[in-house]
XYZ file of N, CA and C in Angstrom:
819
model
N 79.501 83.604 87.921
C 80.092 84.926 88.052
C 79.693 85.759 86.836
N 79.140 86.943 87.034
C 78.554 87.729 85.961
C 79.610 88.505 85.197
N 79.306 88.782 83.903
C 80.135 89.694 83.136
C 79.837 91.115 83.589
N 80.872 91.886 83.851
C 80.706 93.263 84.303
C 81.549 94.176 83.444
N 81.004 95.301 83.064
C 81.737 96.261 82.247
C 82.477 97.217 83.152
N 83.772 97.168 83.111
C 84.585 97.974 84.012
C 85.208 99.176 83.313
N 85.575 99.031 82.088
C 86.131 100.142 81.310
C 85.454 100.131 79.951
N 85.500 101.239 79.192
C 84.810 101.292 77.906
C 85.283 100.219 76.931
N 84.370 99.712 76.153
C 84.625 98.866 74.982
C 84.936 97.416 75.283
N 84.941 96.996 76.526
C 85.097 95.573 76.782
C 84.514 95.226 78.134
N 84.216 93.920 78.339
C 83.716 93.420 79.612
C 84.688 92.407 80.161
N 84.781 92.350 81.493
C 85.694 91.429 82.151
C 85.032 90.864 83.390
N 85.592 89.790 83.903
C 85.125 89.175 85.140
C 86.191 89.373 86.205
N 85.842 90.046 87.265
C 86.769 90.245 88.369
C 86.272 89.449 89.568
N 87.184 88.805 90.250
C 86.816 88.094 91.464
C 87.986 88.157 92.422
N 87.673 88.249 93.707
C 88.717 88.430 94.702
C 88.627 87.335 95.748
N 89.413 86.296 95.571
C 89.505 85.229 96.557
C 90.963 84.908 96.797
N 91.342 84.555 98.023
C 92.750 84.296 98.305
C 93.204 82.991 97.677
N 94.439 82.971 97.190
C 95.043 81.766 96.646
C 96.308 81.445 97.428
N 96.645 80.151 97.578
C 97.925 79.809 98.209
C 99.074 80.334 97.375
N 100.222 80.561 98.016
C 101.374 81.036 97.265
C 101.959 79.894 96.446
N 102.808 80.241 95.456
C 103.492 79.247 94.654
C 104.321 78.344 95.551
N 104.318 77.053 95.284
C 105.008 76.094 96.145
C 106.502 76.343 96.198
N 107.077 76.873 95.098
C 108.524 77.085 95.036
C 108.950 78.464 95.510
N 107.987 79.282 95.968
C 108.293 80.671 96.279
C 109.182 80.797 97.509
N 110.044 81.808 97.458
C 110.898 82.137 98.591
C 110.468 83.489 99.133
N 110.136 83.570 100.427
C 109.690 84.821 101.011
C 110.600 85.198 102.164
N 110.441 86.416 102.636
C 111.237 86.898 103.749
C 111.036 86.020 104.977
N 112.052 85.990 105.821
C 111.978 85.205 107.056
C 111.333 85.983 108.190
N 110.694 87.099 107.862
C 109.995 87.880 108.884
C 108.806 87.077 109.404
N 108.290 87.417 110.577
C 107.244 86.591 111.201
C 105.853 86.827 110.621
N 105.740 86.791 109.296
C 104.421 86.905 108.691
C 103.625 85.633 108.955
N 102.319 85.791 109.092
C 101.500 84.640 109.429
C 100.989 83.855 108.240
N 101.027 84.447 107.026
C 100.487 83.769 105.855
C 101.059 84.383 104.586
N 100.853 83.707 103.482
C 101.267 84.202 102.174
C 100.262 83.743 101.135
N 100.218 84.446 100.008
C 99.212 84.190 98.988
C 99.751 84.646 97.642
N 99.203 84.105 96.574
C 99.594 84.557 95.245
C 98.755 85.729 94.756
N 97.776 86.186 95.552
C 97.019 87.367 95.126
C 96.632 88.326 96.253
N 96.787 87.958 97.509
C 96.476 88.851 98.633
C 97.740 89.221 99.393
N 97.734 90.417 99.978
C 98.740 90.830 100.964
C 98.091 91.852 101.880
N 98.565 91.925 103.112
C 97.979 92.847 104.078
C 97.790 92.185 105.419
N 96.663 92.456 106.066
C 96.369 91.880 107.381
C 95.009 91.189 107.355
N 94.933 90.067 108.044
C 93.682 89.323 108.195
C 93.613 88.765 109.608
N 92.460 88.905 110.231
C 92.212 88.353 111.562
C 91.108 87.314 111.425
N 91.289 86.164 112.038
C 90.321 85.075 111.886
C 89.872 84.542 113.236
N 88.678 83.966 113.234
C 88.090 83.357 114.423
C 87.423 82.043 114.031
N 87.308 81.134 114.986
C 86.585 79.882 114.753
C 85.098 80.001 115.074
N 84.681 81.156 115.591
C 83.301 81.334 116.056
C 82.479 82.128 115.052
N 81.404 81.562 114.559
C 80.526 82.263 113.629
C 79.941 83.511 114.280
N 79.793 84.565 113.478
C 79.205 85.804 113.962
C 80.150 86.698 114.725
N 81.443 86.366 114.737
C 82.400 87.152 115.527
C 82.508 88.582 115.031
N 82.540 88.777 113.724
C 82.838 90.100 113.176
C 81.581 90.731 112.576
N 81.166 91.846 113.188
C 79.956 92.558 112.790
C 80.256 93.779 111.929
N 81.475 94.305 112.027
C 81.820 95.493 111.246
C 83.327 95.599 111.086
N 83.725 96.332 110.051
C 85.134 96.587 109.775
C 85.231 97.940 109.081
N 86.320 98.658 109.315
C 86.507 99.944 108.648
C 87.986 100.270 108.542
N 88.303 101.226 107.665
C 89.675 101.708 107.502
C 89.672 102.875 106.530
N 90.793 103.586 106.508
C 91.011 104.665 105.547
C 92.309 104.403 104.798
N 92.403 104.928 103.573
C 93.645 104.857 102.799
C 93.631 105.920 101.706
N 94.798 106.236 101.209
C 94.941 107.147 100.080
C 95.137 106.322 98.816
N 94.360 106.613 97.791
C 94.440 105.844 96.549
C 95.839 105.973 95.956
N 96.540 104.864 95.758
C 97.911 104.951 95.252
C 97.945 105.199 93.749
N 98.990 105.867 93.296
C 99.235 106.024 91.864
C 99.969 104.792 91.361
N 99.471 104.183 90.303
C 100.110 102.985 89.760
C 100.918 103.343 88.527
N 101.940 102.543 88.279
C 102.770 102.734 87.100
C 103.031 101.393 86.443
N 103.171 101.425 85.129
C 103.433 100.199 84.386
C 104.817 99.683 84.732
N 104.949 98.357 84.740
C 106.241 97.733 84.984
C 106.397 96.548 84.064
N 107.584 96.356 83.551
C 107.846 95.239 82.643
C 108.284 94.006 83.390
N 108.409 94.104 84.736
C 108.944 92.986 85.505
C 107.874 92.182 86.210
N 106.604 92.624 86.148
C 105.549 91.873 86.820
C 105.366 90.522 86.156
N 105.236 89.438 86.921
C 105.039 88.128 86.316
C 103.671 88.008 85.688
N 103.565 87.103 84.702
C 102.284 86.822 84.074
C 101.366 86.155 85.077
N 100.061 86.184 84.839
C 99.140 85.552 85.779
C 99.492 84.115 86.108
N 100.044 83.377 85.151
C 100.390 81.984 85.393
C 101.662 81.822 86.194
N 102.447 82.906 86.348
C 103.722 82.813 87.047
C 104.833 82.260 86.180
N 104.657 82.233 84.835
C 105.654 81.661 83.943
C 106.582 82.708 83.363
N 106.620 83.925 83.897
C 107.542 84.944 83.417
C 107.284 85.312 81.967
N 108.384 85.473 81.194
C 108.251 85.925 79.805
C 107.446 84.946 78.963
N 107.564 83.647 79.249
C 106.812 82.662 78.485
C 105.314 82.832 78.714
N 104.943 83.071 79.977
C 103.534 83.291 80.275
C 103.002 84.535 79.601
N 103.810 85.616 79.583
C 103.374 86.843 78.929
C 103.247 86.637 77.422
N 104.192 85.852 76.835
C 104.121 85.572 75.408
C 102.868 84.776 75.069
N 102.600 83.726 75.867
C 101.405 82.925 75.630
C 100.145 83.756 75.822
N 100.176 84.641 76.841
C 99.028 85.514 77.080
C 98.781 86.405 75.877
N 99.867 86.919 75.282
C 99.736 87.796 74.121
C 99.253 87.019 72.904
N 99.788 85.795 72.712
C 99.441 85.001 71.541
C 98.013 84.478 71.589
N 97.582 84.048 72.788
C 96.309 83.348 72.888
C 95.239 84.114 73.658
N 95.516 85.350 74.000
C 94.485 86.184 74.599
C 94.595 86.342 76.082
N 95.057 85.317 76.802
C 95.302 85.417 78.236
C 94.124 85.928 79.022
N 92.900 85.518 78.635
C 91.736 85.955 79.400
C 91.392 87.403 79.181
N 91.884 87.995 78.068
C 91.537 89.363 77.756
C 92.557 90.370 78.216
N 93.641 89.960 78.864
C 94.662 90.888 79.316
C 95.731 91.057 78.248
N 96.259 92.254 78.083
C 97.444 92.427 77.256
C 98.657 92.122 78.107
N 99.823 91.977 77.447
C 101.030 91.607 78.181
C 101.496 92.708 79.107
N 100.980 93.936 78.931
C 101.410 95.044 79.777
C 100.372 95.414 80.825
N 99.217 94.780 80.808
C 98.192 95.098 81.796
C 98.632 94.647 83.188
N 98.300 95.444 84.191
C 98.603 95.104 85.582
C 97.507 95.700 86.450
N 97.248 95.058 87.583
C 96.080 95.400 88.385
C 96.437 95.433 89.864
N 95.761 96.302 90.597
C 95.845 96.266 92.058
C 94.509 96.716 92.630
N 94.177 96.182 93.785
C 92.941 96.541 94.471
C 93.253 96.748 95.945
N 92.694 97.805 96.507
C 92.872 98.147 97.918
C 91.505 98.060 98.573
N 91.369 97.216 99.618
C 90.016 96.996 100.114
C 89.982 96.513 101.555
N 88.763 96.580 102.119
C 88.451 95.964 103.408
C 87.371 94.922 103.179
N 87.305 93.923 104.060
C 86.281 92.909 103.883
C 86.013 92.110 105.142
N 84.911 91.405 105.110
C 84.548 90.432 106.145
C 84.373 89.075 105.470
N 84.999 88.065 106.047
C 85.057 86.695 105.522
C 86.045 86.618 104.352
N 86.210 85.402 103.833
C 87.103 85.177 102.705
C 88.444 84.594 103.066
N 88.965 84.936 104.243
C 90.291 84.448 104.617
C 90.260 82.978 105.012
N 89.234 82.587 105.756
C 89.147 81.197 106.213
C 87.835 80.531 105.793
N 87.193 81.095 104.771
C 85.972 80.510 104.221
C 85.775 81.038 102.807
N 84.764 80.562 102.120
C 84.559 80.915 100.712
C 83.595 82.075 100.519
N 83.134 82.697 101.603
C 82.265 83.867 101.516
C 83.112 85.126 101.580
N 82.533 86.262 101.185
C 83.255 87.530 101.302
C 82.342 88.685 100.934
N 82.302 89.712 101.793
C 81.669 90.991 101.489
C 82.755 92.039 101.607
N 82.885 92.922 100.611
C 84.049 93.806 100.566
C 83.769 95.062 99.745
N 84.602 96.078 99.952
C 84.552 97.289 99.145
C 85.925 97.930 99.128
N 86.200 98.668 98.040
C 87.512 99.293 97.946
C 87.689 100.049 96.650
N 88.952 100.252 96.287
C 89.308 100.960 95.065
C 90.184 100.078 94.190
N 90.094 100.310 92.884
C 90.933 99.616 91.909
C 91.930 100.603 91.331
N 93.164 100.134 91.159
C 94.226 100.935 90.562
C 94.935 100.052 89.532
N 94.607 100.244 88.273
C 95.058 99.335 87.227
C 95.848 100.066 86.151
N 96.636 99.298 85.412
C 97.244 99.755 84.170
C 96.633 98.911 83.061
N 95.852 99.522 82.198
C 95.189 98.819 81.107
C 95.565 99.500 79.797
N 96.134 98.722 78.885
C 96.626 99.262 77.615
C 97.583 100.427 77.836
N 98.391 100.301 78.891
C 99.426 101.291 79.164
C 98.956 102.524 79.896
N 97.666 102.601 80.252
C 97.134 103.801 80.890
C 96.582 103.470 82.275
N 96.778 104.367 83.252
C 96.239 104.128 84.597
C 94.718 104.243 84.606
N 94.113 103.481 85.476
C 92.656 103.397 85.578
C 92.299 103.298 87.060
N 91.403 104.180 87.524
C 91.030 104.211 88.936
C 89.506 104.215 89.058
N 88.985 103.420 89.991
C 87.549 103.449 90.253
C 87.258 102.776 91.595
N 86.036 102.978 92.087
C 85.574 102.356 93.331
C 84.668 101.176 92.997
N 84.554 100.236 93.930
C 83.763 99.033 93.676
C 83.322 98.409 94.994
N 82.366 97.481 94.891
C 81.990 96.619 96.011
C 81.711 95.230 95.451
N 81.701 94.232 96.344
C 81.549 92.864 95.861
C 81.081 91.947 96.981
N 80.271 90.973 96.614
C 79.888 89.882 97.505
C 80.071 88.580 96.732
N 81.020 87.759 97.167
C 81.220 86.476 96.499
C 79.984 85.589 96.681
N 79.666 84.757 95.666
C 80.493 84.401 94.509
C 80.333 85.313 93.306
N 79.578 86.396 93.417
C 79.428 87.319 92.293
C 80.728 88.071 92.046
N 80.869 88.592 90.845
C 82.007 89.442 90.521
C 81.766 90.843 91.068
N 82.781 91.685 90.984
C 82.669 93.028 91.553
C 81.649 93.869 90.803
N 81.097 94.847 91.495
C 80.237 95.866 90.906
C 80.969 97.194 90.965
N 81.249 97.764 89.814
C 81.890 99.074 89.780
C 80.897 100.135 90.228
N 81.340 101.029 91.085
C 80.521 102.150 91.524
C 80.610 103.245 90.468
N 79.469 103.772 90.059
C 79.373 104.732 88.953
C 80.512 105.751 88.982
N 81.437 105.704 88.012
C 82.599 106.595 88.054
C 82.278 108.050 87.735
N 81.106 108.302 87.164
C 80.714 109.684 86.891
C 80.227 110.347 88.174
N 79.363 109.656 88.897
C 78.835 110.198 90.149
C 79.830 110.068 91.297
N 80.665 109.030 91.229
C 81.605 108.745 92.315
C 83.020 108.563 91.751
N 83.626 109.644 91.254
C 84.944 109.514 90.626
C 86.050 109.260 91.645
N 87.098 108.602 91.184
C 88.265 108.294 92.011
C 89.521 108.609 91.213
N 90.479 109.242 91.869
C 91.775 109.524 91.260
C 92.878 109.184 92.245
N 94.069 108.994 91.721
C 95.225 108.777 92.583
C 95.375 109.948 93.542
N 95.660 109.656 94.796
C 95.821 110.687 95.810
C 94.574 110.973 96.612
N 93.409 110.480 96.169
C 92.171 110.697 96.923
C 92.211 109.926 98.246
N 91.695 110.533 99.296
C 91.620 109.888 100.605
C 90.265 109.203 100.744
N 90.294 107.882 100.961
C 89.083 107.080 101.049
C 88.863 106.580 102.476
N 87.602 106.454 102.862
C 87.224 105.798 104.113
C 86.138 104.780 103.792
N 86.336 103.547 104.245
C 85.399 102.467 103.940
C 84.901 101.824 105.220
N 83.647 101.375 105.201
C 83.065 100.675 106.348
C 82.049 99.659 105.853
N 82.047 98.506 106.479
C 81.056 97.461 106.233
C 80.484 97.075 107.586
N 79.152 97.049 107.707
C 78.554 96.790 109.021
C 77.234 96.050 108.897
N 77.002 95.135 109.823
C 75.719 94.454 109.939
C 74.755 95.355 110.693
N 73.526 95.486 110.192
C 72.534 96.371 110.779
C 71.633 95.615 111.761
N 70.854 96.379 112.517
C 69.996 95.782 113.547
C 68.967 94.815 112.966
N 68.547 95.051 111.723
C 67.545 94.174 111.110
C 68.164 92.952 110.439
N 69.487 92.787 110.569
C 70.159 91.633 109.998
C 70.711 91.839 108.606
N 70.346 92.953 107.964
C 70.929 93.265 106.666
C 72.282 93.945 106.864
N 72.968 94.183 105.752
C 74.305 94.776 105.813
C 74.350 96.098 105.057
N 75.288 96.938 105.459
C 75.515 98.219 104.789
C 76.980 98.324 104.377
N 77.199 98.770 103.157
C 78.534 99.117 102.667
C 78.589 100.624 102.493
N 79.612 101.240 103.041
C 79.810 102.682 102.905
C 81.227 102.941 102.425
N 81.347 103.743 101.380
C 82.655 104.134 100.860
C 82.620 105.625 100.588
N 83.509 106.369 101.231
C 83.516 107.826 101.126
C 84.837 108.310 100.549
N 84.745 109.248 99.620
C 85.917 109.925 99.079
C 85.997 111.286 99.750
N 86.866 111.393 100.742
C 86.966 112.621 101.516
C 87.540 113.762 100.687
N 88.362 113.443 99.710
C 88.970 114.471 98.870
C 87.936 115.124 97.963
N 87.045 114.329 97.396
C 86.059 114.830 96.439
C 84.691 115.087 97.062
N 84.507 114.664 98.306
C 83.297 115.004 99.035
C 82.076 114.158 98.725
N 82.280 112.928 98.268
C 81.120 112.063 98.043
C 81.131 110.864 98.972
N 79.935 110.298 99.213
C 79.772 109.080 100.002
C 78.816 108.147 99.281
N 79.263 106.937 99.039
C 78.433 105.893 98.443
C 77.899 105.003 99.551
N 76.573 104.754 99.541
C 75.935 103.878 100.524
C 75.176 102.769 99.804
N 75.377 101.553 100.228
C 74.608 100.410 99.744
C 73.940 99.780 100.949
N 72.617 99.932 101.055
C 71.868 99.456 102.214
C 71.051 98.208 101.877
N 70.579 97.534 102.923
C 69.677 96.414 102.745
C 70.299 95.199 102.093
N 71.594 95.026 102.256
C 72.296 93.911 101.615
C 71.997 92.613 102.351
N 71.646 91.598 101.602
C 71.447 90.264 102.165
C 72.771 89.507 102.063
N 73.382 89.264 103.201
C 74.663 88.553 103.231
C 74.608 87.520 104.345
N 74.995 86.288 104.044
C 74.841 85.198 105.012
C 76.152 84.494 105.322
N 77.280 85.172 105.091
C 78.568 84.568 105.421
C 78.723 84.344 106.914
N 79.690 83.526 107.332
C 79.829 83.163 108.745
C 80.446 84.238 109.624
N 81.003 85.291 109.033
C 81.599 86.398 109.805
C 82.743 85.908 110.701
N 83.653 85.136 110.098
C 84.765 84.568 110.871
C 86.126 85.135 110.496
N 86.168 86.158 109.649
C 87.441 86.833 109.392
C 87.187 88.261 108.936
N 88.196 89.105 109.135
C 88.186 90.481 108.637
C 89.533 90.740 107.980
N 89.529 91.600 106.947
C 90.761 91.823 106.186
C 90.926 93.278 105.764
N 92.216 93.635 105.577
C 92.638 94.896 104.967
C 93.715 94.497 103.970
N 93.400 94.608 102.672
C 94.167 93.882 101.666
C 94.599 94.774 100.503
N 95.810 94.518 100.029
C 96.281 94.980 98.723
C 96.395 93.728 97.859
N 95.766 93.739 96.681
C 95.543 92.499 95.947
C 95.819 92.620 94.457
N 96.214 91.499 93.870
C 96.187 91.302 92.419
C 94.928 90.501 92.108
N 93.860 91.132 91.604
C 92.587 90.430 91.433
C 92.631 89.426 90.289
N 91.583 88.622 90.204
C 91.408 87.706 89.083
C 90.682 88.416 87.946
N 91.090 88.122 86.717
C 90.363 88.546 85.528
C 90.069 87.301 84.708
N 88.800 87.009 84.520
C 88.378 85.814 83.779
C 89.029 84.547 84.309
N 89.136 84.455 85.629
C 89.624 83.237 86.253
C 91.116 83.133 86.417
N 91.879 84.108 85.917
C 93.335 84.086 86.049
C 93.797 85.207 86.968
N 94.734 84.911 87.846
C 95.303 85.945 88.701
C 96.145 86.874 87.844
N 95.956 88.164 88.019
C 96.635 89.153 87.191
C 98.038 89.460 87.689
N 98.804 90.138 86.841
C 100.050 90.744 87.287
C 99.723 91.895 88.227
N 100.466 92.010 89.313
C 100.229 93.079 90.281
C 100.827 94.380 89.771
N 100.013 95.437 89.726
C 100.508 96.751 89.340
C 101.422 97.308 90.421
N 102.424 98.051 90.012
C 103.315 98.713 90.965
C 102.560 99.877 91.595
N 102.083 99.666 92.811
C 101.247 100.662 93.492
C 102.041 101.534 94.458
N 103.351 101.312 94.547
C 104.165 102.124 95.450
C 103.961 101.724 96.893
N 103.266 102.554 97.647
C 102.992 102.257 99.058
C 101.627 102.794 99.448
N 100.952 102.059 100.307
C 99.640 102.441 100.826
C 99.681 102.350 102.346
N 99.005 103.285 103.010
C 98.827 103.218 104.456
C 97.363 102.953 104.772
N 97.088 101.846 105.444
C 95.764 101.602 106.012
C 95.753 102.216 107.407
N 94.838 103.151 107.652
C 94.793 103.859 108.935
C 93.382 103.834 109.503
N 93.262 104.259 110.767
C 91.963 104.320 111.452
C 91.209 102.994 111.356
N 91.934 101.904 111.499
C 91.348 100.574 111.369
C 90.512 100.241 112.598
N 89.309 99.732 112.358
C 88.475 99.246 113.463
C 87.868 97.893 113.109
N 87.567 97.128 114.138
C 86.805 95.883 114.029
C 85.741 95.919 115.119
N 84.501 95.747 114.745
C 83.391 95.844 115.706
C 83.452 97.154 116.487
N 83.889 98.217 115.795
C 83.934 99.546 116.383
C 85.094 99.822 117.301
N 86.040 98.897 117.407
C 87.155 99.047 118.343
C 88.488 98.838 117.636
N 89.554 99.293 118.287
C 90.911 99.074 117.799
C 91.210 97.575 117.807
N 91.661 96.999 116.676
C 91.911 95.556 116.657
C 93.237 95.146 117.265
N 94.110 96.138 117.578
C 95.439 95.822 118.112
C 96.133 94.761 117.252
N 96.374 95.145 116.009
C 96.969 94.237 115.032
C 98.303 93.682 115.501
N 98.592 92.454 115.062
C 99.853 91.780 115.353
C 100.517 91.388 114.033
N 101.856 91.404 113.988
C 102.565 91.063 112.757
C 102.249 89.639 112.312
N 101.894 88.769 113.232
C 101.546 87.392 112.870
C 100.250 87.317 112.070
N 99.485 88.415 112.033
C 98.256 88.465 111.239
C 98.494 89.017 109.842
N 99.755 89.348 109.536
C 100.114 89.930 108.247
C 100.508 88.853 107.250
N 100.323 89.157 105.958
C 100.699 88.218 104.913
C 101.279 88.927 103.708
N 102.096 88.191 102.940
C 102.765 88.731 101.759
C 102.192 88.109 100.495
N 102.338 88.827 99.378
C 101.896 88.351 98.071
C 103.109 87.873 97.285
N 103.045 86.645 96.793
C 104.153 86.037 96.050
C 103.623 85.516 94.725
N 104.262 85.934 93.622
C 103.922 85.432 92.295
C 105.200 85.070 91.559
N 105.216 83.926 90.883
C 106.366 83.567 90.070
C 107.669 83.570 90.834
N 107.633 83.103 92.096
C 108.806 83.052 92.970
C 109.344 84.437 93.312
N 108.512 85.461 93.191
C 108.887 86.814 93.585
C 107.910 87.322 94.641
N 108.456 87.900 95.697
C 107.617 88.554 96.703
C 107.321 89.955 96.204
N 106.059 90.241 95.912
C 105.690 91.463 95.215
C 104.972 92.488 96.075
N 104.505 92.113 97.254
C 103.790 93.059 98.106
C 104.006 92.662 99.556
N 104.444 93.648 100.369
C 104.912 93.343 101.721
C 104.361 94.352 102.718
N 103.674 93.904 103.765
C 103.169 94.818 104.787
C 104.205 95.101 105.867
N 104.042 96.233 106.518
C 104.879 96.582 107.662
C 104.338 95.924 108.917
N 105.076 96.066 109.990
C 104.513 95.782 111.307
C 103.427 96.821 111.595
N 102.521 96.549 112.508
C 101.520 97.557 112.864
C 102.170 98.790 113.482
N 101.477 99.931 113.373
C 101.936 101.119 114.056
C 101.825 100.970 115.563
N 102.383 101.916 116.324
C 102.409 101.802 117.789
C 101.034 101.632 118.430
N 99.998 102.179 117.799
C 98.650 102.071 118.371
C 97.915 100.802 117.957
N 98.494 100.031 117.034
C 97.885 98.775 116.630
C 96.717 98.887 115.680
N 96.488 100.094 115.115
C 95.337 100.260 114.229
C 95.714 100.848 112.872
N 96.962 100.679 112.466
C 97.378 101.106 111.138
C 98.616 100.322 110.709
N 98.864 100.308 109.402
C 100.071 99.680 108.869
C 100.329 100.214 107.466
N 101.571 100.113 107.033
C 101.947 100.418 105.663
C 102.083 99.124 104.880
N 101.907 99.215 103.579
C 102.148 98.074 102.702
C 102.769 98.603 101.418
N 103.786 97.910 100.909
C 104.569 98.426 99.796
C 104.754 97.380 98.712
N 104.823 97.860 97.477
C 105.132 96.994 96.343
C 106.580 96.540 96.452
N 106.805 95.245 96.265
C 108.151 94.694 96.316
C 108.378 93.854 97.550
N 109.622 93.401 97.694
C 109.979 92.466 98.764
C 110.518 93.139 100.014
N 110.762 94.438 99.957
C 111.311 95.147 101.109
C 110.191 95.558 102.054
N 110.321 95.181 103.308
C 109.290 95.524 104.284
C 109.387 97.002 104.641
N 108.302 97.774 104.486
C 108.336 99.191 104.852
C 108.314 99.367 106.363
N 108.702 100.549 106.799
C 108.614 100.876 108.219
C 107.156 101.001 108.631
N 106.879 100.735 109.884
C 105.527 100.895 110.403
C 105.177 102.374 110.506
N 103.914 102.743 110.400
C 103.523 104.136 110.599
C 103.948 104.621 111.983
N 104.399 105.858 112.041
C 104.754 106.454 113.322
C 106.061 105.982 113.900
N 106.900 105.314 113.081
C 108.199 104.856 113.582
C 109.328 105.445 112.759
């Protein structure tokens, strides 16, 4: 995994892979289909290779705020934050918190993943926003923030699609600022057996980060292979860290192609209800 410079004056390693939830965690008794210590949102999976050729969605970049209650990456609460402060904690300060909003193909039921989205972090007490793309096992690539700036409140549309020649295209558009980022000719060989729409606490230098308080996000205009996926609540999952449920998706909206997701353990209402 390569070192990537994400903010001025330091380099970090970001990676986005799902982790099982803490064994002692207590989550809502709602009919969620899965849980994780770093992912939350919706994921659809298949046993057949090549099932998913494209995925897309829109969302508004959430404003993040610092919180003193987020658990340390290790899930050890104040002790973990103290140890992180004393011994470096992989380069994070005790107040740093991270969130990522993204779409992807693969990763849920295999070790491959192609994805793109936005980052909303609190670093050294200050909010940080940018766009990125990633193909595991490599770390994320930040999209040039000068040419492609991102701020809280911007409306984003993302799409990942396999092309006729077998290569892949990543497209991320900021409708508020009027730019579109295109990455063409991507060589990707994952099995195409899952698709995701995720709010995440990413890894930094191999440790799962504290999740930033992102408020609420709506994933809308969701498509899979160019069609409405007709999402089901059983395809939804919650994020649990340190025995706390920190990110919770709603049921799908009436049309089955959108959902809300909120910071905390309270399930938000579905869009349009």
